[in-house]
Amino acid sequence: MSWTEPILHVDMDSFFVEVERLRDPELKGRPVAVGGKGPRGVIASASYEARRLGVHSAQPSATALRLCPELEIVAPEHGRYREMSLTVFEVFRSFTPLVEGLSLDEAFLDVRGLRLHFDSTIDVAREIRQQIRSHLGLPASVGVASNKLLAKLASQEAKPDGVHHVPRSDELGFLHRLPADALWGVGPATLAGLERLGVESVGDIGAIPAAALAKALGPTLGHHLHELANARDERPVEPDGEAKSISVEETYDSDLTGVDVIETAMLSHAQKLSWRLHRAGLAAKTVTLKARYDDFTTITRSQTLSGGIDGAHDLFKVATSLLTQLDLRRPVRLLGLGATSLHPSDRPRQLDLGHDRAWDSLEDAIAEVKERFGEGSVAPARLVGRDADRAPGRRSSKSS
Amino acid sequence: MRIRAQRDDLADVLTRANRAVGTRTALPVLQGLLCEVSGTTLRVTGTDLDVTVRTQLEVEVMDEGRAVIPGKYLSEAVRKMPPGQVTIGVTDTDIEIEGNGPRFTLRPLTVDDFPTLEDVVADGVEVDGEDLADAINQVTIAASGDGARPILTGVLFETSDDGLRMVATDSYRLAKRDLPGVGLEGSGLVPARGLRELPRTIGAPKVSAQLREREAVFTSDRGSLRLRLIDGNFPKYQSLLPESYPNQVILDREELLEALGRVTLVAEDHIPVKLKLIEGGVEVAVSRQDVGAETEHLAGDYSGADDEVSIAFNPRYLQDGVSALSGDKVRIQVIDSYKPSVIDDGTDGDFLYLLMPVRV
């Protein structure tokens, strides 16, 4: 398979609805929408069961209920969607740093860097879908193409819950049969103008000479549409700025119980997180602990320090102090440790009173060994035999 | 209830009690001040459940009774009245505040919702109010404001035969102050936030203090301050105090403070100030890539095992410690650039400030 289509557009299917379904499994398999329930309420997201009956986003809730009287409308909880979105993007970034978010539930990914790890970009798309499905329980559709325009159109084609690949050889074939307003920049007014030229499909736009299009729509829009209609889109995937956080989390096959077990798991996280910070040359001023109990309630606790840290020993110390704010008698199904407020690690660092310089030297030595022999080459005694990557109880792990 | 008193006296007791009223409170009724009138006394209580201030005033009583009145509005309204007598009275539905023309009516809060607070038993130990206020100012600078680590937001009160010791740390610096001869009993972790209110709420030449099982109670002739103790174990600070320091420099305190004032002009944002202790004093230097630099030499007495020793500090933390001292001199004792330094007045006196360096 070729690597000539390295751009992915990942679009979560009915994102808000699916997040609500995770919270309340009763909503599965039924027509459901997230939106306002009042007389002026509007649908924000509709399940595919509801869409089949004509319900769609931006529709007044009253209309939706007329079309589909058994429709269950759930009030939106944007905090929940934002939180889930962060996790989804963490999955994206575990594949490539080249992630450009468009909204909470869609992003472009440039995955050309994964050439050595996957046979094709379609396999990358499948793996991303698989990970989002198995870690988060959410469906996503992915478009795979040579540029952003085609990838985005392809993901619409892939919906629901699929992958659509537009090969280099069939770009125009795919594009030209789409309706004209599938292109960016074609709103109702432009569409009306195009219809006067007898345009219905993208192919019709492609057939109009560039000069004629420029005359009809103005030079800027004319040129823009001419390029798009010929499947030309040079815009690169622009990542959303520098890494704002680095985190490690893991969902366990069997719930963790007891302070000892949870602390050991946290030590493993601290090791991994420290290594990632070290590789990125960053230190963190804020450390965040995340835990999900067996009933799916999720708690995050964070601590901001006066100086940045990147050593596993320091991260573990903060993590254990944050653990004291948790109810460790309850079984825990997920544990995460994250670093934010990142800055270059060579900046001056405020030491704390418990600071033991011996740890610094030790961690420098460990980092050196890991650089040469790999991340798994050294581990604290407490983790030996547990080997993070083969431990029983492990279900999935990811990082970003 | 209905009472009358001088505006300034009323404003004083209300404003002081209102210092305990939080802006964000768990219960709406805690936005209010409990005003209780009996005999010839108005007693005012404000609380956020952790900090409770009670003040009282002899007033002209027309009707006894009690009411809970929104604290911010009540204290501000009384303050904004014209000078002279002010009357506060309860009607069927409202609170009326009037005097020399203006009249406020305020909606009361439900009296029965206000938490019941047992009366203070006045059997504390008498402390010199000024000493106590000084000690509070000295130690609370090192307490943490980070609610995520509640233990570090407290000041440890430890008592022994020698007297009272107060210790606070935010894990980067530690302040320790002894009050010899103060025969308090017990120990506890007293919230620094509440302690800082002591001079402003009930500060007086004589303050009585006591540590009870769950609270620290301070009383004076101006009222009472009760602080709920923080649960948990304070770090074992003794082991953090090094036994000896091979290097030390003694400087003029005012000169160092002025120098630090110049340093902080350049050193915003946690840019460390570098000190090089050498024969004849200290080289002070700060530099910041995007702004510039400042350097100077401060004359002082250096004695040490090393010819010179360099160390860097957060300038604000250093400034806090030096400001908290009272004498003319400041002594900085240094082990090396990774271990805590001690800042004191050079006399092994009642106050010391331990500060961790910044690694550069």
JSON list of N, CA, C and O in Angstrom, two decimals, chain A residues 231-276:
[
{"chain": "A", "resi": 231, "resn": "ALA", "atom": "N", "xyz": [-9.22, 19.11, -6.63]},
{"chain": "A", "resi": 231, "resn": "ALA", "atom": "CA", "xyz": [-8.62, 18.31, -5.55]},
{"chain": "A", "resi": 231, "resn": "ALA", "atom": "C", "xyz": [-7.27, 18.86, -5.10]},
{"chain": "A", "resi": 231, "resn": "ALA", "atom": "O", "xyz": [-6.45, 18.13, -4.59]},
{"chain": "A", "resi": 232, "resn": "ARG", "atom": "N", "xyz": [-7.05, 20.16, -5.31]},
{"chain": "A", "resi": 232, "resn": "ARG", "atom": "CA", "xyz": [-5.79, 20.74, -4.88]},
{"chain": "A", "resi": 232, "resn": "ARG", "atom": "C", "xyz": [-5.99, 21.51, -3.57]},
{"chain": "A", "resi": 232, "resn": "ARG", "atom": "O", "xyz": [-6.82, 22.42, -3.51]},
{"chain": "A", "resi": 233, "resn": "ASP", "atom": "N", "xyz": [-5.28, 21.10, -2.56]},
{"chain": "A", "resi": 233, "resn": "ASP", "atom": "CA", "xyz": [-5.36, 21.75, -1.24]},
{"chain": "A", "resi": 233, "resn": "ASP", "atom": "C", "xyz": [-4.00, 21.58, -0.59]},
{"chain": "A", "resi": 233, "resn": "ASP", "atom": "O", "xyz": [-3.64, 20.49, -0.17]},
{"chain": "A", "resi": 234, "resn": "GLU", "atom": "N", "xyz": [-3.24, 22.66, -0.55]},
{"chain": "A", "resi": 234, "resn": "GLU", "atom": "CA", "xyz": [-1.85, 22.58, -0.10]},
{"chain": "A", "resi": 234, "resn": "GLU", "atom": "C", "xyz": [-1.69, 22.85, 1.39]},
{"chain": "A", "resi": 234, "resn": "GLU", "atom": "O", "xyz": [-0.58, 22.83, 1.91]},
{"chain": "A", "resi": 235, "resn": "ARG", "atom": "N", "xyz": [-2.77, 23.14, 2.07]},
{"chain": "A", "resi": 235, "resn": "ARG", "atom": "CA", "xyz": [-2.63, 23.55, 3.48]},
{"chain": "A", "resi": 235, "resn": "ARG", "atom": "C", "xyz": [-2.06, 22.40, 4.31]},
{"chain": "A", "resi": 235, "resn": "ARG", "atom": "O", "xyz": [-2.60, 21.29, 4.28]},
{"chain": "A", "resi": 236, "resn": "PRO", "atom": "N", "xyz": [-1.00, 22.67, 5.07]},
{"chain": "A", "resi": 236, "resn": "PRO", "atom": "CA", "xyz": [-0.45, 21.61, 5.91]},
{"chain": "A", "resi": 236, "resn": "PRO", "atom": "C", "xyz": [-1.31, 21.43, 7.18]},
{"chain": "A", "resi": 236, "resn": "PRO", "atom": "O", "xyz": [-2.09, 22.31, 7.53]},
{"chain": "A", "resi": 237, "resn": "VAL", "atom": "N", "xyz": [-1.14, 20.29, 7.81]},
{"chain": "A", "resi": 237, "resn": "VAL", "atom": "CA", "xyz": [-1.76, 20.08, 9.12]},
{"chain": "A", "resi": 237, "resn": "VAL", "atom": "C", "xyz": [-0.96, 20.90, 10.13]},
{"chain": "A", "resi": 237, "resn": "VAL", "atom": "O", "xyz": [0.25, 20.71, 10.25]},
{"chain": "A", "resi": 238, "resn": "GLU", "atom": "N", "xyz": [-1.62, 21.83, 10.76]},
{"chain": "A", "resi": 238, "resn": "GLU", "atom": "CA", "xyz": [-0.90, 22.70, 11.69]},
{"chain": "A", "resi": 238, "resn": "GLU", "atom": "C", "xyz": [-1.22, 22.31, 13.13]},
{"chain": "A", "resi": 238, "resn": "GLU", "atom": "O", "xyz": [-2.33, 22.52, 13.59]},
{"chain": "A", "resi": 239, "resn": "PRO", "atom": "N", "xyz": [-0.23, 21.74, 13.82]},
{"chain": "A", "resi": 239, "resn": "PRO", "atom": "CA", "xyz": [-0.51, 21.28, 15.18]},
{"chain": "A", "resi": 239, "resn": "PRO", "atom": "C", "xyz": [-0.90, 22.45, 16.08]},
{"chain": "A", "resi": 239, "resn": "PRO", "atom": "O", "xyz": [-0.51, 23.59, 15.84]},
{"chain": "A", "resi": 240, "resn": "ASP", "atom": "N", "xyz": [-1.67, 22.14, 17.12]},
{"chain": "A", "resi": 240, "resn": "ASP", "atom": "CA", "xyz": [-2.24, 23.17, 17.99]},
{"chain": "A", "resi": 240, "resn": "ASP", "atom": "C", "xyz": [-1.22, 23.69, 18.97]},
{"chain": "A", "resi": 240, "resn": "ASP", "atom": "O", "xyz": [-1.43, 23.67, 20.18]},
{"chain": "A", "resi": 241, "resn": "GLY", "atom": "N", "xyz": [-0.11, 24.15, 18.50]},
{"chain": "A", "resi": 241, "resn": "GLY", "atom": "CA", "xyz": [0.87, 24.75, 19.40]},
{"chain": "A", "resi": 241, "resn": "GLY", "atom": "C", "xyz": [1.70, 23.70, 20.12]},
{"chain": "A", "resi": 241, "resn": "GLY", "atom": "O", "xyz": [1.56, 22.51, 19.90]},
{"chain": "A", "resi": 242, "resn": "GLU", "atom": "N", "xyz": [2.57, 24.19, 20.99]},
{"chain": "A", "resi": 242, "resn": "GLU", "atom": "CA", "xyz": [3.46, 23.33, 21.74]},
{"chain": "A", "resi": 242, "resn": "GLU", "atom": "C", "xyz": [2.68, 22.37, 22.64]},
{"chain": "A", "resi": 242, "resn": "GLU", "atom": "O", "xyz": [1.54, 22.65, 22.98]},
{"chain": "A", "resi": 243, "resn": "ALA", "atom": "N", "xyz": [3.30, 21.28, 23.01]},
{"chain": "A", "resi": 243, "resn": "ALA", "atom": "CA", "xyz": [2.65, 20.35, 23.93]},
{"chain": "A", "resi": 243, "resn": "ALA", "atom": "C", "xyz": [2.28, 21.10, 25.20]},
{"chain": "A", "resi": 243, "resn": "ALA", "atom": "O", "xyz": [3.11, 21.79, 25.77]},
{"chain": "A", "resi": 244, "resn": "LYS", "atom": "N", "xyz": [1.04, 21.03, 25.59]},
{"chain": "A", "resi": 244, "resn": "LYS", "atom": "CA", "xyz": [0.62, 21.72, 26.79]},
{"chain": "A", "resi": 244, "resn": "LYS", "atom": "C", "xyz": [0.60, 20.77, 27.97]},
{"chain": "A", "resi": 244, "resn": "LYS", "atom": "O", "xyz": [0.59, 21.17, 29.10]},
{"chain": "A", "resi": 245, "resn": "SER", "atom": "N", "xyz": [0.55, 19.50, 27.65]},
{"chain": "A", "resi": 245, "resn": "SER", "atom": "CA", "xyz": [0.57, 18.54, 28.74]},
{"chain": "A", "resi": 245, "resn": "SER", "atom": "C", "xyz": [1.14, 17.22, 28.25]},
{"chain": "A", "resi": 245, "resn": "SER", "atom": "O", "xyz": [1.10, 16.92, 27.06]},
{"chain": "A", "resi": 246, "resn": "ILE", "atom": "N", "xyz": [1.69, 16.50, 29.19]},
{"chain": "A", "resi": 246, "resn": "ILE", "atom": "CA", "xyz": [2.17, 15.16, 28.89]},
{"chain": "A", "resi": 246, "resn": "ILE", "atom": "C", "xyz": [1.56, 14.29, 29.98]},
{"chain": "A", "resi": 246, "resn": "ILE", "atom": "O", "xyz": [1.61, 14.65, 31.16]},
{"chain": "A", "resi": 247, "resn": "SER", "atom": "N", "xyz": [0.95, 13.18, 29.58]},
{"chain": "A", "resi": 247, "resn": "SER", "atom": "CA", "xyz": [0.34, 12.37, 30.63]},
{"chain": "A", "resi": 247, "resn": "SER", "atom": "C", "xyz": [0.41, 10.89, 30.31]},
{"chain": "A", "resi": 247, "resn": "SER", "atom": "O", "xyz": [0.63, 10.49, 29.17]},
{"chain": "A", "resi": 248, "resn": "VAL", "atom": "N", "xyz": [0.23, 10.13, 31.35]},
{"chain": "A", "resi": 248, "resn": "VAL", "atom": "CA", "xyz": [0.26, 8.68, 31.24]},
{"chain": "A", "resi": 248, "resn": "VAL", "atom": "C", "xyz": [-0.99, 8.19, 31.95]},
{"chain": "A", "resi": 248, "resn": "VAL", "atom": "O", "xyz": [-1.29, 8.65, 33.05]},
{"chain": "A", "resi": 249, "resn": "GLU", "atom": "N", "xyz": [-1.75, 7.33, 31.32]},
{"chain": "A", "resi": 249, "resn": "GLU", "atom": "CA", "xyz": [-2.85, 6.73, 32.08]},
{"chain": "A", "resi": 249, "resn": "GLU", "atom": "C", "xyz": [-3.09, 5.32, 31.63]},
{"chain": "A", "resi": 249, "resn": "GLU", "atom": "O", "xyz": [-2.68, 4.89, 30.56]},
{"chain": "A", "resi": 250, "resn": "GLU", "atom": "N", "xyz": [-3.75, 4.59, 32.50]},
{"chain": "A", "resi": 250, "resn": "GLU", "atom": "CA", "xyz": [-3.94, 3.18, 32.23]},
{"chain": "A", "resi": 250, "resn": "GLU", "atom": "C", "xyz": [-5.27, 2.74, 32.83]},
{"chain": "A", "resi": 250, "resn": "GLU", "atom": "O", "xyz": [-5.62, 3.12, 33.94]},
{"chain": "A", "resi": 251, "resn": "THR", "atom": "N", "xyz": [-5.99, 1.94, 32.04]},
{"chain": "A", "resi": 251, "resn": "THR", "atom": "CA", "xyz": [-7.22, 1.33, 32.54]},
{"chain": "A", "resi": 251, "resn": "THR", "atom": "C", "xyz": [-6.89, -0.14, 32.82]},
{"chain": "A", "resi": 251, "resn": "THR", "atom": "O", "xyz": [-6.28, -0.79, 31.98]},
{"chain": "A", "resi": 252, "resn": "TYR", "atom": "N", "xyz": [-7.27, -0.61, 33.98]},
{"chain": "A", "resi": 252, "resn": "TYR", "atom": "CA", "xyz": [-6.83, -1.95, 34.39]},
{"chain": "A", "resi": 252, "resn": "TYR", "atom": "C", "xyz": [-7.91, -2.99, 34.18]},
{"chain": "A", "resi": 252, "resn": "TYR", "atom": "O", "xyz": [-9.10, -2.70, 34.36]},
{"chain": "A", "resi": 253, "resn": "ASP", "atom": "N", "xyz": [-7.50, -4.19, 33.80]},
{"chain": "A", "resi": 253, "resn": "ASP", "atom": "CA", "xyz": [-8.44, -5.28, 33.57]},
{"chain": "A", "resi": 253, "resn": "ASP", "atom": "C", "xyz": [-9.21, -5.61, 34.81]},
{"chain": "A", "resi": 253, "resn": "ASP", "atom": "O", "xyz": [-10.42, -5.78, 34.80]},
{"chain": "A", "resi": 254, "resn": "SER", "atom": "N", "xyz": [-8.47, -5.72, 35.93]},
{"chain": "A", "resi": 254, "resn": "SER", "atom": "CA", "xyz": [-9.18, -5.90, 37.18]},
{"chain": "A", "resi": 254, "resn": "SER", "atom": "C", "xyz": [-8.86, -4.68, 38.03]},
{"chain": "A", "resi": 254, "resn": "SER", "atom": "O", "xyz": [-7.74, -4.18, 38.00]},
{"chain": "A", "resi": 255, "resn": "ASP", "atom": "N", "xyz": [-9.87, -4.20, 38.73]},
{"chain": "A", "resi": 255, "resn": "ASP", "atom": "CA", "xyz": [-9.72, -2.97, 39.49]},
{"chain": "A", "resi": 255, "resn": "ASP", "atom": "C", "xyz": [-8.59, -3.08, 40.50]},
{"chain": "A", "resi": 255, "resn": "ASP", "atom": "O", "xyz": [-8.34, -4.15, 41.06]},
{"chain": "A", "resi": 256, "resn": "LEU", "atom": "N", "xyz": [-7.92, -1.95, 40.72]},
{"chain": "A", "resi": 256, "resn": "LEU", "atom": "CA", "xyz": [-6.86, -1.92, 41.72]},
{"chain": "A", "resi": 256, "resn": "LEU", "atom": "C", "xyz": [-7.49, -1.64, 43.08]},
{"chain": "A", "resi": 256, "resn": "LEU", "atom": "O", "xyz": [-8.35, -0.78, 43.20]},
{"chain": "A", "resi": 257, "resn": "THR", "atom": "N", "xyz": [-7.05, -2.37, 44.09]},
{"chain": "A", "resi": 257, "resn": "THR", "atom": "CA", "xyz": [-7.54, -2.07, 45.42]},
{"chain": "A", "resi": 257, "resn": "THR", "atom": "C", "xyz": [-6.38, -2.02, 46.40]},
{"chain": "A", "resi": 257, "resn": "THR", "atom": "O", "xyz": [-5.42, -2.78, 46.27]},
{"chain": "A", "resi": 258, "resn": "GLY", "atom": "N", "xyz": [-6.48, -1.13, 47.35]},
{"chain": "A", "resi": 258, "resn": "GLY", "atom": "CA", "xyz": [-5.47, -1.06, 48.40]},
{"chain": "A", "resi": 258, "resn": "GLY", "atom": "C", "xyz": [-4.38, -0.06, 48.08]},
{"chain": "A", "resi": 258, "resn": "GLY", "atom": "O", "xyz": [-3.96, 0.10, 46.94]},
{"chain": "A", "resi": 259, "resn": "VAL", "atom": "N", "xyz": [-3.95, 0.62, 49.13]},
{"chain": "A", "resi": 259, "resn": "VAL", "atom": "CA", "xyz": [-2.95, 1.68, 49.00]},
{"chain": "A", "resi": 259, "resn": "VAL", "atom": "C", "xyz": [-1.69, 1.17, 48.31]},
{"chain": "A", "resi": 259, "resn": "VAL", "atom": "O", "xyz": [-1.15, 1.81, 47.40]},
{"chain": "A", "resi": 260, "resn": "ASP", "atom": "N", "xyz": [-1.24, -0.01, 48.70]},
{"chain": "A", "resi": 260, "resn": "ASP", "atom": "CA", "xyz": [0.01, -0.54, 48.19]},
{"chain": "A", "resi": 260, "resn": "ASP", "atom": "C", "xyz": [-0.01, -0.72, 46.68]},
{"chain": "A", "resi": 260, "resn": "ASP", "atom": "O", "xyz": [0.88, -0.28, 45.97]},
{"chain": "A", "resi": 261, "resn": "VAL", "atom": "N", "xyz": [-1.06, -1.40, 46.23]},
{"chain": "A", "resi": 261, "resn": "VAL", "atom": "CA", "xyz": [-1.20, -1.69, 44.81]},
{"chain": "A", "resi": 261, "resn": "VAL", "atom": "C", "xyz": [-1.31, -0.39, 44.01]},
{"chain": "A", "resi": 261, "resn": "VAL", "atom": "O", "xyz": [-0.68, -0.21, 42.97]},
{"chain": "A", "resi": 262, "resn": "ILE", "atom": "N", "xyz": [-2.09, 0.55, 44.54]},
{"chain": "A", "resi": 262, "resn": "ILE", "atom": "CA", "xyz": [-2.32, 1.80, 43.82]},
{"chain": "A", "resi": 262, "resn": "ILE", "atom": "C", "xyz": [-1.03, 2.63, 43.78]},
{"chain": "A", "resi": 262, "resn": "ILE", "atom": "O", "xyz": [-0.67, 3.20, 42.75]},
{"chain": "A", "resi": 263, "resn": "GLU", "atom": "N", "xyz": [-0.32, 2.63, 44.89]},
{"chain": "A", "resi": 263, "resn": "GLU", "atom": "CA", "xyz": [0.95, 3.38, 44.91]},
{"chain": "A", "resi": 263, "resn": "GLU", "atom": "C", "xyz": [1.97, 2.77, 43.94]},
{"chain": "A", "resi": 263, "resn": "GLU", "atom": "O", "xyz": [2.70, 3.48, 43.26]},
{"chain": "A", "resi": 264, "resn": "THR", "atom": "N", "xyz": [1.99, 1.45, 43.88]},
{"chain": "A", "resi": 264, "resn": "THR", "atom": "CA", "xyz": [2.93, 0.81, 42.95]},
{"chain": "A", "resi": 264, "resn": "THR", "atom": "C", "xyz": [2.58, 1.17, 41.52]},
{"chain": "A", "resi": 264, "resn": "THR", "atom": "O", "xyz": [3.46, 1.48, 40.71]},
{"chain": "A", "resi": 265, "resn": "ALA", "atom": "N", "xyz": [1.29, 1.16, 41.21]},
{"chain": "A", "resi": 265, "resn": "ALA", "atom": "CA", "xyz": [0.86, 1.54, 39.86]},
{"chain": "A", "resi": 265, "resn": "ALA", "atom": "C", "xyz": [1.28, 2.98, 39.58]},
{"chain": "A", "resi": 265, "resn": "ALA", "atom": "O", "xyz": [1.71, 3.33, 38.47]},
{"chain": "A", "resi": 266, "resn": "MET", "atom": "N", "xyz": [1.17, 3.82, 40.60]},
{"chain": "A", "resi": 266, "resn": "MET", "atom": "CA", "xyz": [1.51, 5.23, 40.44]},
{"chain": "A", "resi": 266, "resn": "MET", "atom": "C", "xyz": [3.02, 5.40, 40.24]},
{"chain": "A", "resi": 266, "resn": "MET", "atom": "O", "xyz": [3.46, 6.27, 39.50]},
{"chain": "A", "resi": 267, "resn": "LEU", "atom": "N", "xyz": [3.77, 4.56, 40.89]},
{"chain": "A", "resi": 267, "resn": "LEU", "atom": "CA", "xyz": [5.23, 4.62, 40.72]},
{"chain": "A", "resi": 267, "resn": "LEU", "atom": "C", "xyz": [5.59, 4.32, 39.26]},
{"chain": "A", "resi": 267, "resn": "LEU", "atom": "O", "xyz": [6.44, 4.99, 38.66]},
{"chain": "A", "resi": 268, "resn": "SER", "atom": "N", "xyz": [4.89, 3.34, 38.70]},
{"chain": "A", "resi": 268, "resn": "SER", "atom": "CA", "xyz": [5.14, 3.00, 37.30]},
{"chain": "A", "resi": 268, "resn": "SER", "atom": "C", "xyz": [4.78, 4.20, 36.40]},
{"chain": "A", "resi": 268, "resn": "SER", "atom": "O", "xyz": [5.52, 4.53, 35.47]},
{"chain": "A", "resi": 269, "resn": "HIS", "atom": "N", "xyz": [3.66, 4.86, 36.70]},
{"chain": "A", "resi": 269, "resn": "HIS", "atom": "CA", "xyz": [3.28, 6.06, 35.94]},
{"chain": "A", "resi": 269, "resn": "HIS", "atom": "C", "xyz": [4.35, 7.14, 36.06]},
{"chain": "A", "resi": 269, "resn": "HIS", "atom": "O", "xyz": [4.70, 7.80, 35.09]},
{"chain": "A", "resi": 270, "resn": "ALA", "atom": "N", "xyz": [4.83, 7.35, 37.30]},
{"chain": "A", "resi": 270, "resn": "ALA", "atom": "CA", "xyz": [5.82, 8.41, 37.54]},
{"chain": "A", "resi": 270, "resn": "ALA", "atom": "C", "xyz": [7.08, 8.14, 36.72]},
{"chain": "A", "resi": 270, "resn": "ALA", "atom": "O", "xyz": [7.68, 9.06, 36.15]},
{"chain": "A", "resi": 271, "resn": "GLN", "atom": "N", "xyz": [7.46, 6.86, 36.64]},
{"chain": "A", "resi": 271, "resn": "GLN", "atom": "CA", "xyz": [8.63, 6.49, 35.85]},
{"chain": "A", "resi": 271, "resn": "GLN", "atom": "C", "xyz": [8.44, 6.85, 34.38]},
{"chain": "A", "resi": 271, "resn": "GLN", "atom": "O", "xyz": [9.30, 7.45, 33.75]},
{"chain": "A", "resi": 272, "resn": "LYS", "atom": "N", "xyz": [7.27, 6.45, 33.86]},
{"chain": "A", "resi": 272, "resn": "LYS", "atom": "CA", "xyz": [7.01, 6.71, 32.44]},
{"chain": "A", "resi": 272, "resn": "LYS", "atom": "C", "xyz": [6.92, 8.19, 32.16]},
{"chain": "A", "resi": 272, "resn": "LYS", "atom": "O", "xyz": [7.44, 8.69, 31.17]},
{"chain": "A", "resi": 273, "resn": "LEU", "atom": "N", "xyz": [6.20, 8.89, 33.05]},
{"chain": "A", "resi": 273, "resn": "LEU", "atom": "CA", "xyz": [6.01, 10.33, 32.83]},
{"chain": "A", "resi": 273, "resn": "LEU", "atom": "C", "xyz": [7.35, 11.04, 32.88]},
{"chain": "A", "resi": 273, "resn": "LEU", "atom": "O", "xyz": [7.64, 11.92, 32.05]},
{"chain": "A", "resi": 274, "resn": "SER", "atom": "N", "xyz": [8.18, 10.66, 33.83]},
{"chain": "A", "resi": 274, "resn": "SER", "atom": "CA", "xyz": [9.49, 11.28, 33.95]},
{"chain": "A", "resi": 274, "resn": "SER", "atom": "C", "xyz": [10.31, 11.07, 32.68]},
{"chain": "A", "resi": 274, "resn": "SER", "atom": "O", "xyz": [10.96, 11.99, 32.18]},
{"chain": "A", "resi": 275, "resn": "TRP", "atom": "N", "xyz": [10.23, 9.87, 32.16]},
{"chain": "A", "resi": 275, "resn": "TRP", "atom": "CA", "xyz": [10.97, 9.56, 30.94]},
{"chain": "A", "resi": 275, "resn": "TRP", "atom": "C", "xyz": [10.48, 10.42, 29.76]},
{"chain": "A", "resi": 275, "resn": "TRP", "atom": "O", "xyz": [11.25, 10.97, 29.01]},
{"chain": "A", "resi": 276, "resn": "ARG", "atom": "N", "xyz": [9.17, 10.57, 29.64]},
{"chain": "A", "resi": 276, "resn": "ARG", "atom": "CA", "xyz": [8.63, 11.37, 28.54]},
{"chain": "A", "resi": 276, "resn": "ARG", "atom": "C", "xyz": [9.03, 12.84, 28.69]},
{"chain": "A", "resi": 276, "resn": "ARG", "atom": "O", "xyz": [9.37, 13.49, 27.72]}
]
